[in-house]
Coordinates of C-alpha atoms in Angstrom, one line a residue:
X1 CA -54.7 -21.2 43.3
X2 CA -57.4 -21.5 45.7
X3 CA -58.4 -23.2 48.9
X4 CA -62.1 -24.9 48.3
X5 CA -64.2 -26.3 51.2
X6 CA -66.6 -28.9 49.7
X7 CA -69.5 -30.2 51.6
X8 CA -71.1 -33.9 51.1
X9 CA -67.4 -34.6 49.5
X10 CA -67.6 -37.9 49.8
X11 CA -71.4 -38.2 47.4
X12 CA -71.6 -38.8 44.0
X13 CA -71.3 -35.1 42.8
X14 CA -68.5 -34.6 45.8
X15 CA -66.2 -36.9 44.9
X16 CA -66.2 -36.1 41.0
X17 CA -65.7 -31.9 42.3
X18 CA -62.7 -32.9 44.4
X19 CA -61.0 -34.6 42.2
X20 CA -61.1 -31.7 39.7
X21 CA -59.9 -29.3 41.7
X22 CA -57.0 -31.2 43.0
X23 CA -55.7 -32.5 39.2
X24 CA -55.9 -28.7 38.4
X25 CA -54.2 -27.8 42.0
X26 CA -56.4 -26.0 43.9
X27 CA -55.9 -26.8 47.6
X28 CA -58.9 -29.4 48.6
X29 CA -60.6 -30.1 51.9
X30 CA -64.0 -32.3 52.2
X31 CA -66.0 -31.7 55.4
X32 CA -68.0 -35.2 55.7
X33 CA -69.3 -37.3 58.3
X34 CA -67.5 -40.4 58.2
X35 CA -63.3 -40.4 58.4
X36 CA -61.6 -42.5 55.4
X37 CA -63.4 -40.8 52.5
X38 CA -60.8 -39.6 50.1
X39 CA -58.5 -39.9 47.6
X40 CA -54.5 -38.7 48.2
X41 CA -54.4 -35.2 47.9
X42 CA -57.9 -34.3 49.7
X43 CA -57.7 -32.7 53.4
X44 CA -60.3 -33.9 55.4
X45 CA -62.4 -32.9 58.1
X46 CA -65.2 -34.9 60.2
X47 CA -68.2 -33.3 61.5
X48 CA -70.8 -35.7 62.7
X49 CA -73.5 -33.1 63.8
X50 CA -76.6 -33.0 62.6
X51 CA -77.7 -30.3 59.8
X52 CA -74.3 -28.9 61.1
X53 CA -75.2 -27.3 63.9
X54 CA -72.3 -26.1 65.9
X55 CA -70.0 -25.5 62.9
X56 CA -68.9 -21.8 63.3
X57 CA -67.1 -23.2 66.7
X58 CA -65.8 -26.2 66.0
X59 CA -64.0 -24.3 62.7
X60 CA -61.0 -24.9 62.6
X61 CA -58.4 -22.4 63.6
X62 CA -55.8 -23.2 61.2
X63 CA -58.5 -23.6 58.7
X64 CA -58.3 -20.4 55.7
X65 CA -60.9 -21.5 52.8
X66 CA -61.4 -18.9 49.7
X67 CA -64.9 -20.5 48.7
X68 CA -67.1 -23.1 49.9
X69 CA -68.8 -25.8 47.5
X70 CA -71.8 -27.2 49.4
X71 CA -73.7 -29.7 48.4
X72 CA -74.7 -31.5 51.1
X73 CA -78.4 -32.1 51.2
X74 CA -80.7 -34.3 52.2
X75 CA -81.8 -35.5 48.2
X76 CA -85.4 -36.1 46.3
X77 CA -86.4 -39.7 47.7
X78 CA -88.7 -41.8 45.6
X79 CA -90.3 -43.2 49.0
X80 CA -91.0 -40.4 51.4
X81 CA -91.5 -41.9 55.1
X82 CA -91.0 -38.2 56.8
X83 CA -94.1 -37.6 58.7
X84 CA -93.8 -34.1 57.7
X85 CA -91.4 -33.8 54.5
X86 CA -91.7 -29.6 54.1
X87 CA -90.1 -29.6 57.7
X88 CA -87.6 -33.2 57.2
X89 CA -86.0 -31.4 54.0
X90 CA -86.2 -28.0 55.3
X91 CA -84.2 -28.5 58.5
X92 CA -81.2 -29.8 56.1
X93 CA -81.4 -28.4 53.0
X94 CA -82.2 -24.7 54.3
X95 CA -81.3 -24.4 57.9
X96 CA -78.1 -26.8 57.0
X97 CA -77.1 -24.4 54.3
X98 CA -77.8 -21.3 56.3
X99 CA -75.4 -22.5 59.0
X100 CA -72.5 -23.3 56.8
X101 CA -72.7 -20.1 55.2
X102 CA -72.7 -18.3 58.7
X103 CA -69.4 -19.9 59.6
X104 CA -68.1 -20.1 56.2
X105 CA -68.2 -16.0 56.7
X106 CA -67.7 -16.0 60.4
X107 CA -64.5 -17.6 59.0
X108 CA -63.3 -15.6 56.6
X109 CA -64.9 -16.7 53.5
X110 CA -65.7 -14.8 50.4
X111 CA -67.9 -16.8 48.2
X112 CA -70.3 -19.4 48.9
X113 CA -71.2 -21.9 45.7
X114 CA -74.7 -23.7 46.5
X115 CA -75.7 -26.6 44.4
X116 CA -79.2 -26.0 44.0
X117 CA -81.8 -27.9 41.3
X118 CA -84.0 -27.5 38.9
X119 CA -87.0 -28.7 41.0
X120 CA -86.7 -25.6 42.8
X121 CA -87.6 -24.0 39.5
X122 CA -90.3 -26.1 37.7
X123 CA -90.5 -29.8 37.0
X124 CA -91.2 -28.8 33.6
X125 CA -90.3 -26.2 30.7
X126 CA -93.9 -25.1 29.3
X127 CA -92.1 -24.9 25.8
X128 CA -89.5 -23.4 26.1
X129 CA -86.0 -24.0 27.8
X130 CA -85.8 -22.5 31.6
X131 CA -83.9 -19.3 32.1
X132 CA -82.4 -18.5 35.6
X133 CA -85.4 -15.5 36.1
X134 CA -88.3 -17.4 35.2
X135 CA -91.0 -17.6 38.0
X136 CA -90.1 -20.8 40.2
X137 CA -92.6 -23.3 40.8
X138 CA -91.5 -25.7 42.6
X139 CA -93.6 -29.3 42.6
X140 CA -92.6 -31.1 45.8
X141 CA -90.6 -30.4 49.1
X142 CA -87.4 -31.3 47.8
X143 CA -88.1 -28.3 45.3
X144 CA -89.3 -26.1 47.7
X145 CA -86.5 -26.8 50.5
X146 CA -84.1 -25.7 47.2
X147 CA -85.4 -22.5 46.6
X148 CA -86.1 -21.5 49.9
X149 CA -82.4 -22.0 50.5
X150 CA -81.6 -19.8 47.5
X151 CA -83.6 -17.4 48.8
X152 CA -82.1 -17.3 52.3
X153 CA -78.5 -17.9 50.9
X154 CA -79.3 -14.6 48.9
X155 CA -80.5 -12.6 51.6
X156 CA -77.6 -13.9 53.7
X157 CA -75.3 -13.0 51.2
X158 CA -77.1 -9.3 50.6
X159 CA -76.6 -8.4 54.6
X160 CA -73.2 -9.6 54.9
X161 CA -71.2 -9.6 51.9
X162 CA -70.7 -13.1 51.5
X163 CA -70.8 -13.7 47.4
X164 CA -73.4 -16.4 46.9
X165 CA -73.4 -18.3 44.0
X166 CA -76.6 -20.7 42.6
X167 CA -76.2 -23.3 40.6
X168 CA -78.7 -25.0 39.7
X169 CA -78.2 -28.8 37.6
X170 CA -81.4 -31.3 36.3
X171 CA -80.6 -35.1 36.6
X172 CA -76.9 -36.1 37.1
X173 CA -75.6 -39.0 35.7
X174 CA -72.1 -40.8 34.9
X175 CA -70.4 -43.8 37.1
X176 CA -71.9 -44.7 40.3
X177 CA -75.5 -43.4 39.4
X178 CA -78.1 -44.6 41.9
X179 CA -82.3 -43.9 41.7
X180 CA -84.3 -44.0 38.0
X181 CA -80.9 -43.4 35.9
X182 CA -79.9 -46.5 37.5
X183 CA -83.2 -48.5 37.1
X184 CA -83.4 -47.8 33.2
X185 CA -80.0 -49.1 32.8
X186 CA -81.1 -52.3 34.8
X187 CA -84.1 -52.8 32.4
X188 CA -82.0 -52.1 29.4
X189 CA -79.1 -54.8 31.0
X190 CA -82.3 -57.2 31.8
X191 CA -83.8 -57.1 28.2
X192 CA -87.3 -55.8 29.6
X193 CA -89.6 -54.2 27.1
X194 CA -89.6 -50.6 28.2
X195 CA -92.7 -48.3 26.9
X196 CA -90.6 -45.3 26.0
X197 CA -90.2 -45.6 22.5
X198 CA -93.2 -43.0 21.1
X199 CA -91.5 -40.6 24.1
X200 CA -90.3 -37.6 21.7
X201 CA -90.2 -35.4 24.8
X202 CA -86.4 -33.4 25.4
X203 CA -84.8 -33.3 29.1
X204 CA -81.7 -32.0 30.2
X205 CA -79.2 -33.8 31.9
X206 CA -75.7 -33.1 33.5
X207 CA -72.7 -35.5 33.2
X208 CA -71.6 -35.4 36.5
X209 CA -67.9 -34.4 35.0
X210 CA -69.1 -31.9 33.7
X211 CA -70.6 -30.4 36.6
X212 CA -67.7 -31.1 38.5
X213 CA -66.3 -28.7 36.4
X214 CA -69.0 -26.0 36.1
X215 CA -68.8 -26.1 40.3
X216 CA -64.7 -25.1 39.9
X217 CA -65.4 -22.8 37.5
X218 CA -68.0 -21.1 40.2
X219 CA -66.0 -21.6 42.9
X220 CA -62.9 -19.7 41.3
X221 CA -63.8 -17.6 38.7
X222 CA -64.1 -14.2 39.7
X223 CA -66.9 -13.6 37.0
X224 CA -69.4 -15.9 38.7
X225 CA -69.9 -13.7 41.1
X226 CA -73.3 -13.5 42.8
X227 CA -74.9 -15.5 39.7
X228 CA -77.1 -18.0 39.1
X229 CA -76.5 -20.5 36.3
X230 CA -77.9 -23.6 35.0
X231 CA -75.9 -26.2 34.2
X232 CA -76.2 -29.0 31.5
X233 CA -74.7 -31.2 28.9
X234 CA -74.8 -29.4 25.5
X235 CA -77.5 -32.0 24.1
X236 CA -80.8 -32.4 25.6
X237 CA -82.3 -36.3 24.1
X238 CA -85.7 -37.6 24.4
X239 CA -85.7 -40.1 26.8
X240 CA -86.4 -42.6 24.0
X241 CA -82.7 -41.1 22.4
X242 CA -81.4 -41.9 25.7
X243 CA -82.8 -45.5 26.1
X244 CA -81.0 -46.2 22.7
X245 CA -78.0 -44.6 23.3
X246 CA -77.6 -46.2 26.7
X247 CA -78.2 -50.1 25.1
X248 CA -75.7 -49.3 22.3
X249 CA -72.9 -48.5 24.8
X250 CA -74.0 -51.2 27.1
X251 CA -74.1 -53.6 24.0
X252 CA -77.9 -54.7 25.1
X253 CA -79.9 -53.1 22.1
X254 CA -82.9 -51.2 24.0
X255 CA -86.6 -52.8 23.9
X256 CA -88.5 -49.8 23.4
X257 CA -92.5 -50.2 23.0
X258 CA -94.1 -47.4 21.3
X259 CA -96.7 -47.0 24.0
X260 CA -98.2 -43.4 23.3
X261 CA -97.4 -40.7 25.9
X262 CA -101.5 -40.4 26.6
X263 CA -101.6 -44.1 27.6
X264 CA -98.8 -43.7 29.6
X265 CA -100.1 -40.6 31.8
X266 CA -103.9 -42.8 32.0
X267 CA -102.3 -45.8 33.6
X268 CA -100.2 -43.3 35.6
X269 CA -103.5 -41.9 36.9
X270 CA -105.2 -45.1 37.4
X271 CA -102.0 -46.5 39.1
X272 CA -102.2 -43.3 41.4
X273 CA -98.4 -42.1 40.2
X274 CA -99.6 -38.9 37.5
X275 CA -96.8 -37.0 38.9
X276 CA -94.3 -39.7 38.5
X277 CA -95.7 -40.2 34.9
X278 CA -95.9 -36.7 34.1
X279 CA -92.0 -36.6 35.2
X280 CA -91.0 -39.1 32.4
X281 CA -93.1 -37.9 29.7
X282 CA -92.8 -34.1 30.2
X283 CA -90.0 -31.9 28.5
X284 CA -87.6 -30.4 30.4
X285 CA -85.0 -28.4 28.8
X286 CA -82.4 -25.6 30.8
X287 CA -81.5 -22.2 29.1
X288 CA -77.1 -22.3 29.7
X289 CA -76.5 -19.2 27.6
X290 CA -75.9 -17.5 31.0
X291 CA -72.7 -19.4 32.1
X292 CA -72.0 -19.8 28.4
X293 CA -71.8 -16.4 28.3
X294 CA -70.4 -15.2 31.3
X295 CA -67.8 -17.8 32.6
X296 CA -67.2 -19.2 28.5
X297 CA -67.6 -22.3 30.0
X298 CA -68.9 -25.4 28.0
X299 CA -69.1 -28.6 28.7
X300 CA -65.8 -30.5 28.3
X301 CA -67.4 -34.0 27.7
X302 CA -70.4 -34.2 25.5
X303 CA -74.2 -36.4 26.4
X304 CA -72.3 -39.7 24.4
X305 CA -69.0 -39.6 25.8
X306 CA -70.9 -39.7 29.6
X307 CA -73.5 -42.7 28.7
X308 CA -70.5 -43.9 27.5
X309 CA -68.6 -43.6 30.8
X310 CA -71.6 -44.8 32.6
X311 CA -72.4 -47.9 31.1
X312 CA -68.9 -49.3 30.9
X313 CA -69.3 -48.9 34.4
X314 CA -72.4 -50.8 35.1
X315 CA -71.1 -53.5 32.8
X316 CA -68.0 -53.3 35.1
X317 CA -70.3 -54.0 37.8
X318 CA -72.4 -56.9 36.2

């Protein structure tokens, strides 16, 4: 068994990761900022810095990790109030990840797992699903602050020796879901009419259990080496699909106008939010024959067995 080092443990994505690797018994330790995070059977260790500078010194000593898991970042925010947002993500989401993969190998770590995202790909599939060597294109500085961390993280990784690993996952969802995953299930809960129904459009998603277990695989399979790999549920829905299947699960029958996609992209325009607009209506589909192939992984849970898990959840919560 292995010793993983997961960063931004205690998130959404962290928390799902550690408890997988524990119930399969890999040893477990969550670096985080804040002490009282965890679950029995996760080690952890408080660094308050900032972009975690300092980390190679304050390692430590006793400390002997196989792999590190990071995904700590700062995330896509719907309100940006950074005065410069290239440089706000930038100094966390590349410099941050460049200095945990200097100690992580000033340490004695072999293989460095970097959640990644699609966005630092394309925010949209031109037709056909995305492969792992198409041209990125990333739309905003979240995207960009992704793959120019993949690109130092490889070049890091191609001087040293230190085996870096990509992963790269589109929206996550399941039980504690925050941002627009969130707010359709509050319209759905709230009975609004929701103008998604003509919306035939196909986007991939991850169920964040299944990524959890995607990130072990990475983190311990010896095949994964110095790969990239998307990572996604087996089904890709149209976002009207997933309206539906979200009501039926949280026994509130979606509302679903059948506003055509064209209308919705005009008042996006005239409202001043195209790109948001062009988000909701545009397909987006990921190519996983890579870790398919290589890792014969597939997902363990499939799209209805997460909405499923998410929305008894929410109704949990309401």
């Amino acid at each position: 068994m292995s010793h993983v080092l997961v960063t931004g443990a205690n998130g959404f994505v962290g928390r799902a990761l550690c408890r997988v690797l524990r119930d399969v018994g890999h040893t477990v330790t969550g670096l985080v900022r804040r002490a009282g995070q965890f679950e029995n059977g996760v080690n952890e260790w408080v660094d308050a810095s900032v972009d975690f500078a300092g980390l190679a010194a304050i390692w430590p000593d006793a400390l002997q990790v196989d792999c590190v898991v990071h995904l700590a970042a700062r995330v896509h925010v719907m309100r940006e109030d950074a005065a410069d947002p290239d440089a706000a993500f930038r100094a966390t989401n590349v410099d941050g990840a460049l200095r945990v993969a200097q100690a992580a190998w000033r340490h004695g770590v072999r293989r460095f797992v970097f959640v990644s995202s699609v966005k630092a790909l394309a925010e949209g599939d031109s037709g056909r699903p995305l492969r792992e060597d198409d041209p990125p294109a990333p739309q905003d500085a979240y995207g960009r602050s992704k793959l120019a961390a993949e690109q130092a993280l490889v070049h890091y990784g191609q001087e040293t020796g230190l085996d870096v690993v990509i992963v790269r996952p589109p929206l996550v969802y399941g039980p504690q879901v925050r941002a627009n995953f969130l707010r359709l299930m509050d319209g759905i809960w709230k009975g609004l009419p929701l103008p998604l129904g003509s919306i035939d459009a196909r986007r991939s998603l991850v169920y964040v259990e299944n990524l959890a277990d995607a990130l072990m695989r990475c983190a311990t399979d010896p095949r994964a080496a110095r790969q990239c790999f998307h990572v996604a549920d087996a089904e890709a829905p149209t976002v009207a699909e997933l309206a539906r299947s979200l009501g039926r699960h949280l026994q509130k029958p979606a509302r679903l106008l059948p506003v055509p996609s064209g209308w919705l992209r005009l008042v996006g325009r005239l409202a001043g939010r195209t790109t948001h607009v062009d988000r909701l209506v545009g397909a987006l589909q990921l190519d996983t024959a890579r870790i398919r192939t290589v890792l014969d992984w597939q997902p363990p849970y499939s799209t209805d067995e997460g909405l499923a898990a998410t929305a008894r959840w929410y109704r949990s919560t309401h």
